[in-house]
Short mmCIF file of C-alpha atoms in Angstrom, two decimals:
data_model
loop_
_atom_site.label_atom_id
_atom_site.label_comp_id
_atom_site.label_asym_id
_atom_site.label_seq_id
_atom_site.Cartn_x
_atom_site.Cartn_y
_atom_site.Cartn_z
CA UNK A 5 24.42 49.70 -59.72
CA UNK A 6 26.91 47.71 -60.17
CA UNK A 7 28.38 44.10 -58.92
CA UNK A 8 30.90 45.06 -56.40
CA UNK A 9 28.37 47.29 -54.84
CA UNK A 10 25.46 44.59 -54.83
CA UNK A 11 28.11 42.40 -53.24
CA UNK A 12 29.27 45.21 -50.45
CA UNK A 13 25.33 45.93 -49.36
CA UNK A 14 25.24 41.95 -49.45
CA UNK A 15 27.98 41.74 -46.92
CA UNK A 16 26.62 44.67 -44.47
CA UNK A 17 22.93 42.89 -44.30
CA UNK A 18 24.44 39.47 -43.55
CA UNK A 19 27.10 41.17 -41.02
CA UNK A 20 24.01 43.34 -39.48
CA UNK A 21 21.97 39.82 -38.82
CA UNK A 22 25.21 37.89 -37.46
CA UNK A 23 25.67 40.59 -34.78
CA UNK A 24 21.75 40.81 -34.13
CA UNK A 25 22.00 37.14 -34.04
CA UNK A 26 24.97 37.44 -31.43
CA UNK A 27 23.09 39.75 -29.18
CA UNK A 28 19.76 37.84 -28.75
CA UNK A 29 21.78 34.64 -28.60
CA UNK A 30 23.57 35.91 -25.26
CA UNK A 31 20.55 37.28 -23.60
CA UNK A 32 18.91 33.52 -23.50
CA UNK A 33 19.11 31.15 -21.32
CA UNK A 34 17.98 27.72 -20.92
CA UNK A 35 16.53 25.78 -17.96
CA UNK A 36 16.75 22.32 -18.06
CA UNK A 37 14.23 19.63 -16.36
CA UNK A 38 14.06 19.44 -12.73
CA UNK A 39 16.02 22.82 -12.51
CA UNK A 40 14.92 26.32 -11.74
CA UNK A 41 16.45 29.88 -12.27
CA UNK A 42 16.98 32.69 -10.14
CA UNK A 43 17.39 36.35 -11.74
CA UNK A 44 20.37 38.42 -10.49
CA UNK A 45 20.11 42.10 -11.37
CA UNK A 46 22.96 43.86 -11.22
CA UNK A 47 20.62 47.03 -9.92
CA UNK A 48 18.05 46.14 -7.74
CA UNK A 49 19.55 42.59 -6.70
CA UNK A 50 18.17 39.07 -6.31
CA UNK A 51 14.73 39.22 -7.88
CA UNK A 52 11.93 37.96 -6.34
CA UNK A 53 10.63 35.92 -9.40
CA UNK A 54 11.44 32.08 -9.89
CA UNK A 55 12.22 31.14 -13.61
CA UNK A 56 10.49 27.27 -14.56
CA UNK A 57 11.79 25.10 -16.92
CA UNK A 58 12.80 26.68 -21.08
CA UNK A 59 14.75 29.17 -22.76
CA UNK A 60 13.92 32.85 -21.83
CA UNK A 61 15.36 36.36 -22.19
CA UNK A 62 17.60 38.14 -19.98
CA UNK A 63 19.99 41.77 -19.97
CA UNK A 64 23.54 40.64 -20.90
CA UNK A 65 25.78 42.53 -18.55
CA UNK A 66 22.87 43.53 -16.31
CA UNK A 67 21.26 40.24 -15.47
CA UNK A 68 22.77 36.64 -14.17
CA UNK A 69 21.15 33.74 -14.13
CA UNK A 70 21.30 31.48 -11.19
CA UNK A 71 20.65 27.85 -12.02
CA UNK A 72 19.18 25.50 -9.20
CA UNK A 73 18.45 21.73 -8.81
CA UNK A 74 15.18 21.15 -6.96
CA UNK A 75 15.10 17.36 -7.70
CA UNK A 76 15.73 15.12 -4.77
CA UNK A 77 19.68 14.18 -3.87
CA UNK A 78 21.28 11.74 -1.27
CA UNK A 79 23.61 12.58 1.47
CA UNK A 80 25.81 11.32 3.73
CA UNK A 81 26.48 12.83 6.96
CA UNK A 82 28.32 11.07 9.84
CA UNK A 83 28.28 11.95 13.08
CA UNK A 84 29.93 11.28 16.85
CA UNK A 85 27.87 11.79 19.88
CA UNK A 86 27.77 10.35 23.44
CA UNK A 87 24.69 8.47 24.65
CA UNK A 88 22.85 8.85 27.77
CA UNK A 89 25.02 6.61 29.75
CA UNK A 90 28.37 8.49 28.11
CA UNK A 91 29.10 5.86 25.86
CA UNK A 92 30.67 6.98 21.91
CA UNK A 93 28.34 6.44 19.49
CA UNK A 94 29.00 6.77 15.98
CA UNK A 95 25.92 7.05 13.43
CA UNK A 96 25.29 8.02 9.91
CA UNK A 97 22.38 9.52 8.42
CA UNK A 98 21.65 9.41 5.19
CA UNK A 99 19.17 12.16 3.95
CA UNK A 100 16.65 12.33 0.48
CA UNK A 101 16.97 16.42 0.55
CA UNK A 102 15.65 19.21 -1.81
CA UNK A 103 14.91 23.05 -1.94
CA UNK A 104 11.58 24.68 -1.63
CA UNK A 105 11.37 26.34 -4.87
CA UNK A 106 9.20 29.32 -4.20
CA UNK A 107 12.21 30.12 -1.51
CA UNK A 108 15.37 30.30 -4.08
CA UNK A 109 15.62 33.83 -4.11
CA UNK A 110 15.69 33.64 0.01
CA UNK A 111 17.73 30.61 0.02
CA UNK A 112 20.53 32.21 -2.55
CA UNK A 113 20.18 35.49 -0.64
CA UNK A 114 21.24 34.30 2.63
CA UNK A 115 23.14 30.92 1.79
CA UNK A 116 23.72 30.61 -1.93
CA UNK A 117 24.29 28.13 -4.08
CA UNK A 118 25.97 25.76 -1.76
CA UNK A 119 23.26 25.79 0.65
CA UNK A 120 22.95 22.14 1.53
CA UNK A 121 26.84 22.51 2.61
CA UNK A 122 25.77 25.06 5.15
CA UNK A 123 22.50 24.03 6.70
CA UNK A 124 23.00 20.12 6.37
CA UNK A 125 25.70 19.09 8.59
CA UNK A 126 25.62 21.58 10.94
CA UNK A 127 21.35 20.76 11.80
CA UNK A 128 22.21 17.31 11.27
CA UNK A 129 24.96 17.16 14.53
CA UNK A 130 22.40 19.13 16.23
CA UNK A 131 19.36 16.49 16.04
CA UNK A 132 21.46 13.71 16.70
CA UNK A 133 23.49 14.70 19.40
CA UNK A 134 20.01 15.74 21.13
CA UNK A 135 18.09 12.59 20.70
CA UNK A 136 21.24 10.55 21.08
CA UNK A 137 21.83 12.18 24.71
CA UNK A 138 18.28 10.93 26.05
CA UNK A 139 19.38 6.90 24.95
CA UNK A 140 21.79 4.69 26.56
CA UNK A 141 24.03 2.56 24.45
CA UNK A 142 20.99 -0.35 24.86
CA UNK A 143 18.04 1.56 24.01
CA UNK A 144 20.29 2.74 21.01
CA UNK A 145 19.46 -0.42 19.58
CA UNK A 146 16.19 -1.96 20.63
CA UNK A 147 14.86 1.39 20.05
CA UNK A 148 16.10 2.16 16.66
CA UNK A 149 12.69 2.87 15.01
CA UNK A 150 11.75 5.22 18.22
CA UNK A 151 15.30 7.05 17.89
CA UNK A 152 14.99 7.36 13.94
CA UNK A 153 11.58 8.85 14.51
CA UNK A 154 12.59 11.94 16.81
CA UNK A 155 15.61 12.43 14.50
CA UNK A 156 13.21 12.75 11.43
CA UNK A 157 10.36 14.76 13.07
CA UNK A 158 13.22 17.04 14.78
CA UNK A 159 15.53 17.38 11.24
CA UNK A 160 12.62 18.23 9.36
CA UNK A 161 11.32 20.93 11.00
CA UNK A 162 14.78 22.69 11.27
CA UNK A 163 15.40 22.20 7.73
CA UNK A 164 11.77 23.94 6.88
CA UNK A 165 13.36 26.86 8.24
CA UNK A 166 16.14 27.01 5.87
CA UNK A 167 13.84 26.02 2.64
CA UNK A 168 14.78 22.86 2.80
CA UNK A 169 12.64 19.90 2.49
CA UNK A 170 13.87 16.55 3.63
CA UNK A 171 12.34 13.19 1.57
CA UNK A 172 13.59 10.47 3.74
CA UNK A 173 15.87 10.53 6.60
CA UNK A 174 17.75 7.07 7.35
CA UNK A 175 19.98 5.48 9.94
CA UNK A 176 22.42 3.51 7.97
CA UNK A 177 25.15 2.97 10.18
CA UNK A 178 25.17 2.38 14.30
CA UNK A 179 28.05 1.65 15.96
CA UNK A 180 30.05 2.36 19.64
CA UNK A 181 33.73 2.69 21.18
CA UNK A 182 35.56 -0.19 21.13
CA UNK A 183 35.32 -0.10 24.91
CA UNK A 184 31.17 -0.49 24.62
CA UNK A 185 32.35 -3.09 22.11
CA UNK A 186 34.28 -5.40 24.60
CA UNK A 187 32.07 -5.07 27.38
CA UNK A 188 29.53 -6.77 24.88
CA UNK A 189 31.40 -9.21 23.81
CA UNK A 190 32.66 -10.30 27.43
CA UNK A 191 28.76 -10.34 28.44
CA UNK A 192 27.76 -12.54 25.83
CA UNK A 193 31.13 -15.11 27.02
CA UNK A 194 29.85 -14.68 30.48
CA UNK A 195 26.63 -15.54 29.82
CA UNK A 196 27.57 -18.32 27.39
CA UNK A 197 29.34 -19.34 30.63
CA UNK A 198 26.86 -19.39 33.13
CA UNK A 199 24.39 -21.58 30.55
CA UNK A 200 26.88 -24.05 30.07
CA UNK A 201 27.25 -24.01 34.30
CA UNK A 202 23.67 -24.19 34.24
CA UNK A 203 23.24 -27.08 32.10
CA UNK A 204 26.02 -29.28 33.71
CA UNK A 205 24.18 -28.65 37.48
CA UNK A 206 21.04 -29.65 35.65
CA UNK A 207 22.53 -32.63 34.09
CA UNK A 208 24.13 -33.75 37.80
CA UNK A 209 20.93 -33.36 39.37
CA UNK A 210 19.28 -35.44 36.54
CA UNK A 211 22.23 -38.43 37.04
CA UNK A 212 21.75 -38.14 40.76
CA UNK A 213 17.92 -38.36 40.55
CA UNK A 214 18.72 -41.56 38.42
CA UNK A 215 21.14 -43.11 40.59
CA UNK A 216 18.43 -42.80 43.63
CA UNK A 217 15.96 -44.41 41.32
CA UNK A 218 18.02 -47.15 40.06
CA UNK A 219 19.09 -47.73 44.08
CA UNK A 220 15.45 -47.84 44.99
CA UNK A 221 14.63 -50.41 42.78
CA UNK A 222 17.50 -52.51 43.69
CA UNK A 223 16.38 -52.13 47.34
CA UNK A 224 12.70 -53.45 46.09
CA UNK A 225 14.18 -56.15 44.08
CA UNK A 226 16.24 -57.56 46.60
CA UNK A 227 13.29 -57.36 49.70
CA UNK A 228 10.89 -58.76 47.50
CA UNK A 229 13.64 -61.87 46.29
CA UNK A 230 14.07 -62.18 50.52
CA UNK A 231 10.27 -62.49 50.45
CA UNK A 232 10.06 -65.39 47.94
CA UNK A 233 12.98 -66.72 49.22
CA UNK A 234 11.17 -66.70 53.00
CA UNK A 235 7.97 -67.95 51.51
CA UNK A 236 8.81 -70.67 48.92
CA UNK A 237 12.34 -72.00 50.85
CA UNK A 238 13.96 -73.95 48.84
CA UNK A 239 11.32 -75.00 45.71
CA UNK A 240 12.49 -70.92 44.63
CA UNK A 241 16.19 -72.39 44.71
CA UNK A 242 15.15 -75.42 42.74
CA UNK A 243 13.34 -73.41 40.38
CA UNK A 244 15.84 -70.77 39.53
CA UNK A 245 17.98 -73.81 39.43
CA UNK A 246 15.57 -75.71 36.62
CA UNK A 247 15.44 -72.63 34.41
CA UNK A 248 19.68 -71.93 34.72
CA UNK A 249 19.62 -75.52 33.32
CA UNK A 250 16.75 -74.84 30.16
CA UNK A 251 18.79 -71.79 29.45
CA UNK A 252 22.72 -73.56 29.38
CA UNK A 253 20.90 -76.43 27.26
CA UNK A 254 19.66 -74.03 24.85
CA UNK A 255 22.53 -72.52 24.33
CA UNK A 256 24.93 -75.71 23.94
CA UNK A 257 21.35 -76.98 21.37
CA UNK A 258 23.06 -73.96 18.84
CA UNK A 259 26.69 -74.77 19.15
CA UNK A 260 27.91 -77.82 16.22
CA UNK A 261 31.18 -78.56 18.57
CA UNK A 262 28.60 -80.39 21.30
CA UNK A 263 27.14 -83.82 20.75
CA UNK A 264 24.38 -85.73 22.82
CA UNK A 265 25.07 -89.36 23.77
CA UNK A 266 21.51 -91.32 25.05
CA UNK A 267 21.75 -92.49 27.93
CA UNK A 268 23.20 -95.68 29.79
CA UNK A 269 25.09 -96.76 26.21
CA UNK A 270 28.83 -97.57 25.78
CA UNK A 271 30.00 -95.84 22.35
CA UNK A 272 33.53 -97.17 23.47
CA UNK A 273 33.00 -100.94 21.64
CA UNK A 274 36.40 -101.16 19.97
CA UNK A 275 37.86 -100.54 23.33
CA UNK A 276 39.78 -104.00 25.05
CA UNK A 277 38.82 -104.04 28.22
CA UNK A 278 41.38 -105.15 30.82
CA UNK A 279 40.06 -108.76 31.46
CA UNK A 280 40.54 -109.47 27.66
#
């Protein structure tokens, strides 16, 4: 045998194993973490069976893989409903959501791939615009926790029926029309008003209730002065009279312009008198 032909047989192994190589290459598939697979046969249809997590075999040509995400994603969904006494609220939920992984072949069979795009928004209006409608606009918000309740317990049991499981349902976001709005806002002056009213009535009664105090005593003060007056005559006079003096003495005893002179003395000496 010789080189060439050593060589050619070389080439026709190593070209057998590249195409074997090429084959069993395309009929694997890999499923990654927190993902699952659904089979689609081009024969009998969606298969019942749900692939886990690895590489396995499929039919090229025959078979299709159909990759799914069963961990847990966020959503936003806003809404506008009316409440119970018609007023516009607007709300957003905020949902934790998921598929039920023995249901993927149902779930692809009847919504597909983009299944949270059908089921989410449209049971999502549906809750909330049915617990919304038994609120007003006030129990809206002193109720929250009751009103987030019935949305959860009412969301989750229509998303069961799609396969769906729901993690955590949220109200992030509560507002109303901008006419609910201003009616608010022109409560909380009014009332701001009517305390302010309230306290200035309060504070006149308390200034009136001090004035008739103040004129009461003055009315005791002066009958009992008329009774001293009637029962000491005038000793009360001469009295008051001592202690006006005792208190004009003590203040003149601080002042360093005033000078006291004793009694029945002349300080005028160098003064002629007319005789002389």
């Amino acid at each position: 045998m010789s080189a060439a032909q050593a060589f050619n047989r070389i080439g026709q192994f190593g070209l057998g194993i590249a195409l074997v190589g090429g084959v069993v290459n395309s009929a694997l598939y890999n499923v990654d973490g927190g993902n699952r697979a659904v089979i689609f046969d081009r024969f009998s249809g969606v298969k019942k069976q749900v692939i886990g997590e690895g590489t396995h075999f499929f039919i090229p040509w025959v078979q299709k893989p159909i990759i799914f995400d069963v961990r847990s994603r966020p959503r936003n969904i806003p809404v506008v409903t009316g409440s119970k006494d018609l007023q516009n609220v607007n709300i957003t939920l905020r949902i934790l959501f998921r598929p039920v992984p023995d249901q993927l072949p149902r779930i692809y069979t009847i919504l597909g791939q983009d299944y949270e795009e059908r089921v989410l928004p449209s049971i999502t209006t549906e809750v909330l615009k049915s617990v919304v409608a038994q609120f007003d606009a006030g129990e809206l918000i002193t109720q929250r926790d009751l009103v987030s309740q019935k949305v959860s317990e009412q969301l989750t049991e229509r998303a069961g029926q799609f396969g769906v499981i729901l993690d955590d349902i949220s109200l992030t976001h509560l507002t109303f029309g901008r006419e609910f709005t201003q009616a608010v806002e022109l409560k909380q002056v009014a009332q701001q008003e009517a305390e302010k009213a309230r306290f200035l009535v309060e504070k006149a009664e308390q200034t009136k209730k001090a004035t008739v105090i103040s004129a009461e005593g003055d009315a005791q003060a002066a009958i009992m002065m008329a009774k001293a007056f009637g029962n000491a005559g005038e000793g009360l006079v001469e009295l008051r009279r001592i202690e006006a003096a005792e208190d004009i003495a003590y203040q003149l005893s601080k002042s360093r312009q005033v000078s006291y002179l004793p009694g029945g003395q002349n300080l005028l000496l160098n003064v002629p008198t007319p005789g002389n």
